Short mmCIF file of C-alpha atoms and ligand atoms in Angstrom, two decimals:
data_model
loop_
_atom_site.label_atom_id
_atom_site.label_comp_id
_atom_site.label_asym_id
_atom_site.label_seq_id
_atom_site.Cartn_x
_atom_site.Cartn_y
_atom_site.Cartn_z
CA MET B 1 -49.20 -2.20 -48.75
CA ARG B 2 -48.01 -3.74 -51.63
CA VAL B 3 -44.58 -4.16 -50.54
CA LEU B 4 -40.55 -6.76 -52.34
CA LEU B 5 -38.65 -7.67 -49.23
CA THR B 6 -35.32 -8.09 -50.47
CA GLY B 7 -34.07 -11.18 -49.60
CA GLY B 8 -37.39 -11.89 -48.28
CA ALA B 9 -36.12 -16.15 -48.68
CA GLY B 10 -33.82 -16.26 -45.77
CA TYR B 11 -34.13 -16.92 -41.69
CA ILE B 12 -36.28 -13.57 -41.12
CA GLY B 13 -37.29 -12.73 -44.36
CA ALA B 14 -39.16 -15.66 -44.60
CA HIS B 15 -40.81 -15.28 -41.19
CA THR B 16 -41.73 -11.62 -42.17
CA ALA B 17 -43.73 -12.69 -44.74
CA THR B 18 -45.81 -15.14 -43.35
CA VAL B 19 -46.55 -12.23 -40.96
CA LEU B 20 -47.51 -9.27 -43.75
CA ALA B 21 -49.40 -12.08 -45.53
CA GLY B 22 -51.46 -12.69 -42.77
CA ARG B 23 -52.29 -8.76 -42.13
CA GLY B 24 -53.41 -8.84 -45.75
CA HIS B 25 -50.13 -6.86 -47.61
CA GLU B 26 -49.21 -7.91 -51.15
CA ILE B 27 -45.27 -9.85 -51.60
CA VAL B 28 -42.95 -9.80 -53.75
CA LEU B 29 -39.88 -11.33 -52.69
CA VAL B 30 -36.27 -11.37 -54.75
CA ASP B 31 -33.18 -13.53 -53.85
CA ASN B 32 -30.55 -14.65 -55.14
CA PHE B 33 -30.56 -17.98 -53.07
CA ALA B 34 -27.53 -17.30 -52.04
CA ASN B 35 -28.18 -18.20 -48.36
CA ALA B 36 -31.78 -18.88 -48.61
CA GLU B 37 -34.14 -23.08 -50.02
CA ARG B 38 -35.09 -23.04 -53.12
CA ASP B 39 -38.49 -24.64 -51.50
CA VAL B 40 -38.81 -21.00 -48.99
CA PRO B 41 -41.20 -19.67 -50.98
CA ALA B 42 -43.39 -22.41 -51.75
CA ARG B 43 -43.48 -23.30 -48.18
CA LEU B 44 -44.77 -19.77 -48.12
CA ALA B 45 -47.08 -20.52 -50.09
CA ARG B 46 -49.32 -23.70 -48.58
CA LEU B 47 -48.40 -21.45 -45.29
CA THR B 48 -49.98 -18.17 -46.22
CA GLY B 49 -52.12 -19.26 -48.53
CA GLN B 50 -50.77 -16.44 -50.64
CA ALA B 51 -49.10 -17.56 -53.58
CA MET B 52 -46.06 -14.30 -53.15
CA THR B 53 -44.23 -12.89 -56.49
CA LEU B 54 -40.77 -13.40 -56.58
CA ILE B 55 -38.52 -12.79 -58.60
CA GLU B 56 -34.72 -14.25 -59.20
CA ALA B 57 -32.07 -12.16 -58.61
CA ASP B 58 -29.54 -9.98 -57.43
CA ILE B 59 -29.98 -6.24 -55.67
CA ARG B 60 -26.72 -5.43 -57.98
CA ASP B 61 -29.43 -5.17 -61.07
CA THR B 62 -31.01 -2.23 -60.83
CA GLU B 63 -33.28 -2.24 -63.68
CA THR B 64 -33.90 -6.14 -63.21
CA LEU B 65 -35.58 -4.37 -60.22
CA THR B 66 -35.59 -0.97 -61.38
CA ALA B 67 -39.10 -2.99 -63.70
CA ALA B 68 -40.21 -4.96 -60.33
CA LEU B 69 -40.90 -2.30 -58.51
CA ARG B 70 -42.91 -0.82 -61.49
CA ALA B 71 -44.79 -4.20 -63.07
CA HIS B 72 -46.04 -4.76 -59.23
CA GLU B 73 -46.48 -0.89 -58.01
CA VAL B 74 -44.58 -1.40 -55.29
CA GLU B 75 -45.28 1.76 -52.28
CA ALA B 76 -42.91 0.54 -49.65
CA VAL B 77 -38.81 -2.25 -49.75
CA ILE B 78 -38.28 -4.04 -47.05
CA HIS B 79 -34.88 -4.31 -46.75
CA PHE B 80 -32.63 -7.75 -45.96
CA ALA B 81 -30.84 -9.38 -48.38
CA ALA B 82 -26.67 -8.75 -47.19
CA LEU B 83 -23.63 -10.90 -46.63
CA LYS B 84 -23.77 -11.15 -42.14
CA ALA B 85 -20.97 -13.60 -41.77
CA VAL B 86 -18.97 -11.96 -39.09
CA GLY B 87 -15.79 -14.03 -39.90
CA GLU B 88 -16.30 -14.02 -43.40
CA SER B 89 -16.67 -10.12 -43.95
CA GLU B 90 -12.71 -10.22 -42.24
CA VAL B 91 -11.44 -12.37 -44.69
CA ASP B 92 -13.27 -10.99 -47.91
CA PRO B 93 -14.02 -7.09 -47.06
CA LEU B 94 -14.61 -6.29 -50.87
CA LEU B 95 -17.93 -9.35 -50.99
CA TYR B 96 -19.22 -7.84 -48.11
CA TYR B 97 -18.54 -3.72 -49.86
CA ASP B 98 -20.08 -5.15 -52.71
CA MET B 99 -22.79 -6.95 -51.80
CA ASN B 100 -23.84 -4.69 -48.55
CA ILE B 101 -23.36 -1.27 -50.03
CA ILE B 102 -22.99 -1.43 -53.66
CA GLY B 103 -26.63 -3.78 -53.30
CA THR B 104 -27.91 -1.32 -50.94
CA ILE B 105 -26.64 1.45 -53.35
CA ARG B 106 -27.83 0.00 -56.34
CA LEU B 107 -32.05 -1.06 -54.18
CA LEU B 108 -31.84 2.61 -53.60
CA GLN B 109 -30.70 3.78 -57.21
CA ALA B 110 -34.58 1.34 -58.72
CA MET B 111 -36.08 3.18 -55.77
CA ARG B 112 -35.62 6.79 -57.27
CA ALA B 113 -36.36 5.14 -60.25
CA ALA B 114 -39.31 3.57 -60.16
CA ASN B 115 -40.48 6.82 -57.60
CA VAL B 116 -40.82 4.13 -54.59
CA GLY B 117 -40.41 6.53 -51.43
CA ARG B 118 -39.78 3.89 -48.43
CA ILE B 119 -37.95 0.96 -46.84
CA VAL B 120 -37.26 -0.83 -43.73
CA PHE B 121 -33.99 -1.86 -43.46
CA SER B 122 -32.56 -4.93 -41.55
CA SER B 123 -30.00 -2.93 -39.52
CA SER B 124 -27.99 -4.62 -36.28
CA ALA B 125 -26.89 -4.97 -32.04
CA THR B 126 -23.94 -5.33 -34.23
CA VAL B 127 -23.50 -1.09 -34.38
CA TYR B 128 -23.37 -0.47 -31.09
CA GLY B 129 -19.60 -1.98 -30.90
CA GLN B 130 -18.90 -3.07 -27.40
CA PRO B 131 -21.69 -0.98 -25.79
CA ASP B 132 -20.30 1.23 -23.13
CA SER B 133 -23.48 -0.06 -20.91
CA ALA B 134 -26.18 -2.33 -21.03
CA PRO B 135 -29.05 -2.05 -21.79
CA VAL B 136 -28.20 -0.08 -24.97
CA ARG B 137 -30.57 2.99 -25.90
CA GLU B 138 -30.50 3.86 -29.68
CA ASP B 139 -28.88 7.19 -29.41
CA ALA B 140 -25.49 5.37 -27.64
CA PRO B 141 -22.55 5.35 -29.99
CA THR B 142 -21.50 3.53 -32.88
CA ARG B 143 -18.63 1.78 -34.25
CA ALA B 144 -17.88 -0.72 -36.36
CA GLU B 145 -15.33 -3.15 -34.61
CA ASN B 146 -15.50 -5.31 -38.29
CA ILE B 147 -16.00 -4.87 -41.80
CA TYR B 148 -20.10 -6.41 -41.49
CA GLY B 149 -20.50 -4.27 -39.04
CA ARG B 150 -18.93 -0.94 -40.56
CA THR B 151 -21.10 -1.91 -43.82
CA LYS B 152 -24.04 -1.94 -41.02
CA LEU B 153 -23.47 1.66 -40.40
CA VAL B 154 -23.03 2.90 -43.97
CA MET B 155 -25.67 1.03 -45.36
CA GLU B 156 -27.68 2.79 -42.55
CA ASP B 157 -25.66 5.76 -43.28
CA LEU B 158 -26.67 5.61 -47.27
CA ILE B 159 -31.06 5.68 -45.78
CA ARG B 160 -31.42 8.06 -43.81
CA ASP B 161 -29.19 10.90 -45.70
CA LEU B 162 -31.30 10.04 -48.97
CA ALA B 163 -34.86 10.51 -45.52
CA ARG B 164 -32.92 13.65 -45.07
CA THR B 165 -32.18 14.98 -48.81
CA GLY B 166 -34.47 12.89 -51.20
CA PRO B 167 -35.77 10.03 -52.90
CA LEU B 168 -36.61 8.41 -49.77
CA ARG B 169 -39.71 9.48 -47.74
CA ALA B 170 -39.96 7.46 -44.98
CA ALA B 171 -37.45 5.25 -43.37
CA ALA B 172 -37.00 2.60 -40.67
CA ASN B 173 -33.40 0.82 -39.81
CA LEU B 174 -34.93 -1.81 -36.96
CA ARG B 175 -31.69 -2.78 -34.98
CA TYR B 176 -32.19 -6.52 -34.90
CA PHE B 177 -30.23 -7.69 -31.43
CA ASN B 178 -30.00 -11.69 -31.49
CA PRO B 179 -32.87 -13.71 -33.19
CA VAL B 180 -33.28 -17.04 -32.85
CA GLY B 181 -36.95 -20.19 -33.75
CA ALA B 182 -38.96 -20.33 -35.90
CA HIS B 183 -42.11 -20.62 -37.36
CA PRO B 184 -44.38 -22.30 -34.77
CA SER B 185 -45.82 -24.96 -37.70
CA ALA B 186 -41.68 -25.45 -38.08
CA GLN B 187 -42.30 -25.22 -42.36
CA ILE B 188 -39.57 -21.85 -42.16
CA GLY B 189 -36.49 -21.32 -40.13
CA GLU B 190 -33.33 -21.36 -39.93
CA MET B 191 -30.69 -22.69 -42.39
CA PRO B 192 -27.52 -23.09 -41.63
CA ARG B 193 -24.96 -24.25 -43.88
CA GLY B 194 -22.15 -25.40 -42.14
CA VAL B 195 -20.80 -24.66 -39.75
CA PRO B 196 -23.22 -22.55 -37.08
CA ASN B 197 -21.59 -20.01 -35.52
CA ASN B 198 -24.43 -18.46 -33.54
CA LEU B 199 -25.01 -20.02 -30.72
CA MET B 200 -28.83 -21.64 -31.20
CA PRO B 201 -28.25 -23.54 -34.48
CA TYR B 202 -25.48 -24.98 -32.38
CA ILE B 203 -27.18 -26.08 -29.70
CA THR B 204 -30.68 -27.39 -32.01
CA GLN B 205 -27.39 -29.22 -33.79
CA VAL B 206 -26.20 -30.93 -31.01
CA ALA B 207 -29.64 -31.75 -29.54
CA THR B 208 -30.01 -33.63 -32.94
CA GLY B 209 -26.57 -35.27 -32.53
CA LEU B 210 -25.05 -33.90 -35.42
CA ARG B 211 -22.47 -31.64 -32.87
CA PRO B 212 -21.71 -33.32 -29.77
CA HIS B 213 -20.70 -31.21 -27.71
CA LEU B 214 -21.47 -27.03 -27.40
CA ASN B 215 -18.16 -25.27 -26.95
CA VAL B 216 -19.10 -22.34 -24.13
CA PHE B 217 -16.42 -19.80 -24.86
CA GLY B 218 -15.51 -17.15 -22.31
CA THR B 219 -16.27 -18.44 -18.91
CA ASP B 220 -15.05 -15.72 -17.08
CA TYR B 221 -17.19 -12.59 -18.50
CA PRO B 222 -17.75 -9.97 -15.56
CA THR B 223 -20.82 -11.07 -15.61
CA ALA B 224 -23.24 -13.71 -12.93
CA ASP B 225 -22.07 -16.26 -13.99
CA GLY B 226 -18.53 -15.96 -16.42
CA THR B 227 -20.77 -16.03 -19.68
CA GLY B 228 -21.16 -14.07 -22.72
CA VAL B 229 -24.52 -11.59 -21.98
CA ARG B 230 -27.23 -11.67 -25.61
CA ASP B 231 -30.27 -11.11 -26.27
CA TYR B 232 -32.56 -13.44 -27.85
CA ILE B 233 -35.39 -12.75 -29.40
CA HIS B 234 -38.28 -14.50 -31.66
CA VAL B 235 -37.85 -13.96 -35.20
CA MET B 236 -41.75 -14.47 -34.94
CA ASP B 237 -41.77 -10.98 -32.62
CA LEU B 238 -39.03 -9.01 -34.45
CA ALA B 239 -41.25 -10.36 -37.99
CA GLU B 240 -44.24 -8.46 -35.84
CA ALA B 241 -42.51 -5.78 -34.48
CA HIS B 242 -40.78 -5.08 -39.90
CA ALA B 243 -45.47 -5.18 -40.19
CA LEU B 244 -46.07 -2.43 -37.81
CA ALA B 245 -43.00 -0.40 -38.79
CA LEU B 246 -43.61 -0.71 -42.17
CA GLU B 247 -47.47 0.23 -41.73
CA TYR B 248 -46.24 3.07 -39.49
CA ILE B 249 -43.88 4.71 -42.04
CA GLY B 250 -47.05 3.49 -44.70
CA ALA B 251 -48.21 6.77 -42.92
CA HIS B 252 -45.21 9.12 -41.78
CA ASP B 253 -43.09 10.36 -43.88
CA GLU B 254 -40.58 9.75 -40.55
CA THR B 255 -37.38 8.63 -40.25
CA LEU B 256 -37.06 5.71 -37.22
CA THR B 257 -33.65 3.68 -36.10
CA LEU B 258 -35.16 1.91 -33.18
CA ASN B 259 -33.68 -1.47 -31.37
CA LEU B 260 -35.47 -4.56 -31.51
CA GLY B 261 -35.12 -6.87 -28.94
CA THR B 262 -36.17 -8.31 -26.01
CA GLY B 263 -34.48 -5.93 -22.85
CA THR B 264 -33.51 -8.98 -21.81
CA GLY B 265 -29.71 -10.19 -21.57
CA ILE B 266 -29.63 -14.06 -21.08
CA SER B 267 -26.54 -15.66 -20.60
CA VAL B 268 -25.52 -18.91 -22.23
CA LEU B 269 -24.97 -21.37 -19.64
CA GLU B 270 -29.19 -19.84 -18.91
CA LEU B 271 -30.21 -20.47 -22.77
CA VAL B 272 -28.74 -23.71 -22.62
CA ARG B 273 -30.29 -24.51 -19.25
CA ALA B 274 -33.58 -23.02 -20.68
CA PHE B 275 -33.63 -25.36 -23.63
CA GLU B 276 -33.06 -28.44 -21.74
CA ARG B 277 -35.56 -27.27 -19.80
CA ALA B 278 -38.36 -26.64 -23.15
CA THR B 279 -37.41 -30.00 -25.27
CA GLY B 280 -36.28 -32.43 -22.55
CA ARG B 281 -32.73 -32.88 -24.32
CA PRO B 282 -29.07 -32.81 -22.68
CA ILE B 283 -27.05 -30.32 -24.11
CA PRO B 284 -22.99 -31.79 -23.29
CA LEU B 285 -20.48 -28.44 -22.77
CA HIS B 286 -17.30 -28.04 -23.50
CA PHE B 287 -15.68 -25.09 -22.59
CA ALA B 288 -13.54 -23.15 -24.17
CA PRO B 289 -11.43 -20.25 -24.51
CA ARG B 290 -13.74 -16.26 -25.22
CA ARG B 291 -14.01 -16.33 -29.05
CA PRO B 292 -12.39 -13.09 -30.16
CA GLY B 293 -13.92 -10.13 -30.71
CA ASP B 294 -16.99 -10.93 -28.58
CA VAL B 295 -18.55 -8.84 -26.23
CA ALA B 296 -19.33 -9.48 -22.66
CA SER B 297 -22.95 -8.32 -22.58
CA ASN B 298 -25.49 -6.46 -25.89
CA TYR B 299 -28.92 -6.70 -24.48
CA ALA B 300 -30.86 -3.99 -26.14
CA ASP B 301 -33.50 -1.06 -24.38
CA PRO B 302 -36.40 -1.06 -26.45
CA SER B 303 -38.47 1.30 -25.27
CA LEU B 304 -38.54 3.36 -28.79
CA ALA B 305 -40.26 0.57 -30.55
CA ALA B 306 -42.70 0.09 -27.83
CA ARG B 307 -43.24 3.76 -27.86
CA VAL B 308 -43.79 4.42 -31.75
CA LEU B 309 -44.95 1.95 -32.23
CA GLY B 310 -46.57 0.01 -29.67
CA TRP B 311 -44.21 -3.27 -30.10
CA LYS B 312 -43.55 -5.11 -27.29
CA ALA B 313 -41.87 -8.70 -27.65
CA ARG B 314 -44.54 -11.99 -26.88
CA LEU B 315 -41.59 -14.64 -26.40
CA ASN B 316 -40.10 -15.71 -23.55
CA ILE B 317 -36.86 -17.63 -24.41
CA GLU B 318 -38.59 -21.35 -24.20
CA ASP B 319 -40.36 -20.73 -26.49
CA MET B 320 -37.78 -19.68 -28.43
CA CYS B 321 -35.71 -22.53 -27.62
CA ARG B 322 -39.28 -25.27 -28.18
CA ASP B 323 -40.21 -23.28 -31.68
CA ALA B 324 -35.83 -23.24 -32.54
CA TRP B 325 -36.12 -27.16 -31.45
CA ARG B 326 -38.99 -28.14 -33.59
CA TRP B 327 -38.34 -26.46 -37.33
CA GLN B 328 -34.25 -28.48 -36.13
CA ALA B 329 -36.49 -31.86 -35.31
CA ALA B 330 -38.39 -31.74 -38.53
CA GLN B 331 -35.83 -31.18 -40.26
CA ALA B 332 -33.62 -34.18 -38.97
CA GLY B 333 -37.14 -35.61 -39.39
CA ILE B 334 -37.29 -36.34 -35.29
CA ASN B 335 -40.61 -36.68 -34.38
CA ASP B 336 -39.97 -35.07 -30.60
CA ILE B 337 -42.50 -32.47 -29.77
P1 NAD D 401 -30.45 -14.98 -45.00
O1 NAD D 401 -29.34 -15.07 -45.05
O2 NAD D 401 -30.86 -16.26 -44.10
O3 NAD D 401 -30.43 -14.34 -45.13
C1 NAD D 401 -30.74 -13.29 -46.96
C2 NAD D 401 -31.02 -13.45 -47.34
O4 NAD D 401 -30.88 -12.15 -48.43
C3 NAD D 401 -30.88 -14.71 -47.95
O5 NAD D 401 -31.99 -15.69 -49.03
C4 NAD D 401 -29.87 -14.67 -49.24
O6 NAD D 401 -30.04 -15.34 -50.09
C5 NAD D 401 -30.13 -12.97 -49.53
N1 NAD D 401 -28.60 -12.19 -50.78
C6 NAD D 401 -28.57 -12.28 -50.59
N2 NAD D 401 -27.06 -10.94 -50.45
C7 NAD D 401 -28.33 -11.31 -52.06
C8 NAD D 401 -28.12 -10.73 -53.30
N3 NAD D 401 -26.68 -9.39 -54.13
N4 NAD D 401 -28.34 -10.68 -54.02
C9 NAD D 401 -30.22 -10.74 -53.97
N5 NAD D 401 -30.36 -11.58 -53.09
C10 NAD D 401 -29.69 -12.28 -50.92
O7 NAD D 401 -30.33 -13.65 -43.08
P2 NAD D 401 -31.13 -12.77 -41.96
O8 NAD D 401 -30.68 -13.91 -40.78
O9 NAD D 401 -32.80 -13.69 -43.07
O10 NAD D 401 -30.98 -11.94 -42.30
C11 NAD D 401 -31.69 -10.84 -42.45
C12 NAD D 401 -30.54 -9.26 -42.66
O11 NAD D 401 -30.96 -9.54 -41.17
C13 NAD D 401 -29.65 -9.40 -43.07
O12 NAD D 401 -29.13 -7.39 -43.51
C14 NAD D 401 -28.46 -9.08 -41.86
O13 NAD D 401 -27.48 -8.39 -41.82
C15 NAD D 401 -29.36 -8.50 -40.81
N6 NAD D 401 -29.11 -9.21 -38.85
C16 NAD D 401 -29.77 -10.49 -39.14
C17 NAD D 401 -29.40 -10.95 -37.94
C18 NAD D 401 -29.40 -12.89 -37.62
O14 NAD D 401 -28.45 -13.28 -36.83
N7 NAD D 401 -29.54 -13.54 -38.75
C19 NAD D 401 -28.77 -9.88 -36.84
C20 NAD D 401 -28.74 -8.21 -37.39
C21 NAD D 401 -29.38 -8.06 -38.53
C1 WQD D 402 -23.94 -15.00 -28.58
C2 WQD D 402 -23.51 -15.62 -27.25
C3 WQD D 402 -20.80 -16.09 -28.30
C4 WQD D 402 -21.44 -20.26 -29.81
C5 WQD D 402 -23.44 -12.58 -33.60
C6 WQD D 402 -22.83 -11.29 -34.57
C7 WQD D 402 -24.12 -10.10 -34.82
C8 WQD D 402 -25.43 -10.28 -34.54
C9 WQD D 402 -25.58 -11.98 -34.84
C10 WQD D 402 -25.75 -10.03 -37.85
C11 WQD D 402 -21.59 -15.78 -27.67
C12 WQD D 402 -21.37 -17.57 -27.31
C13 WQD D 402 -21.97 -19.06 -29.76
C14 WQD D 402 -20.95 -20.88 -29.63
C15 WQD D 402 -21.03 -20.02 -27.82
N1 WQD D 402 -25.56 -10.51 -36.85
N2 WQD D 402 -21.28 -18.64 -28.76
N3 WQD D 402 -21.14 -20.66 -28.58
O1 WQD D 402 -21.72 -12.46 -31.28
O2 WQD D 402 -23.39 -11.42 -30.53
O3 WQD D 402 -23.88 -11.81 -32.37
O4 WQD D 402 -24.54 -12.43 -34.27
O5 WQD D 402 -26.32 -8.74 -37.02
O6 WQD D 402 -23.38 -8.87 -36.09
O7 WQD D 402 -21.45 -11.43 -34.31
O8 WQD D 402 -24.24 -13.91 -31.60
O9 WQD D 402 -25.18 -16.26 -31.26
O10 WQD D 402 -22.70 -15.84 -32.42
O11 WQD D 402 -23.40 -15.51 -30.25
O12 WQD D 402 -20.22 -20.02 -26.82
O13 WQD D 402 -20.74 -21.73 -30.53
O14 WQD D 402 -23.25 -17.28 -27.42
O15 WQD D 402 -19.77 -16.60 -27.34
O16 WQD D 402 -21.51 -14.97 -26.73
P1 WQD D 402 -23.35 -12.94 -31.81
P2 WQD D 402 -23.84 -15.74 -31.04
#
């Protein structure tokens, strides 16, 4: 298919582009580089052998988006572009409403103008807030516990509404759990700016010596070892699920809402031990109080995605740690594994 990726130079978008190119899809990347490095499109071209069209634009620029959709005869959009920092969203809600909600409305207007009726959307496990129990199914109650989460819920609703009323014909709301890892080539990966909020990039920066230790936020959760439990999923598995979702909605006029996770809960300490095993690098720990807003345990029931798409995560926690480290080590100029 001819597919336009908003936020296509970002972490998950770029990995998805490699998988889409490998499956023969034609890709147009749209990004304003608010949170991406400018050399990502060139890296993607080298990796895939496909010179992808890059349009440097903001998704709120409906005119440019409409022209791009028309000029490239785009058949579907994968909508990654958004701001994603929970803490920042609580400091500047209007920024998040504008980028995420208004941005999505502008994109949907462009899709209507260009008669593009298919969309895959980056939603998040954050829509479950503090889940009543885990594993979490897609029909579990949703709740916004921060502004970022609220924007994801609104964006899902906008897409579902327009799939019901038109002009959308088919949509897939993909609820990612905790994406980690990097492309096995170590040519693309996650590049957080400043101090990482998320666990895996923090661990890899401790491993390079950039940070002295990992703060383990909370040791008194009602979990097996007292630390928070999450469903970490390799970004390449996630990327494959996007390709399958795209191909599914290309063939069926349906609206899907799917969890993307492995179905296995991993604690902070289990992740640290897996990282040490996979890389041979020690991670010094400091035990710290709980981080406000964190849930004890959240992991997916991914069986709906298995049934509908025939998708299942294939890579395990060691693969995730190894690839996250290979990427971070390459960035830091460490010739390690
Ligand atoms: P990312 O920041 O690496 O990628 C987002 C990309 O969108 C960046 O390249 C950024 O420059 C671009 N962008 C942002 N605002 C834009 C705008 N107004 N116009 C054009 N481009 C814009 O983030 P990611 O981790 O790849 O996340 C992709 C999507 O997945 C986001 O919607 C995010 O909310 C969602 N998500 C991410 C995670 C995660 O942990 N990484 C988990 C669940 C959901
Ligand atoms: C995982 C575990 C922390 C950092 C966040 C967003 C969510 C989604 C993914 C986009 C928790 C612990 C972390 C550290 C630690 N993003 N931790 N020390 O909180 O599940 O989800 O990112 O949609 O919306 O909220 O992921 O990687 O931040 O934390 O001990 O330095 O690691 O307490 O138990 P989280 P995370």
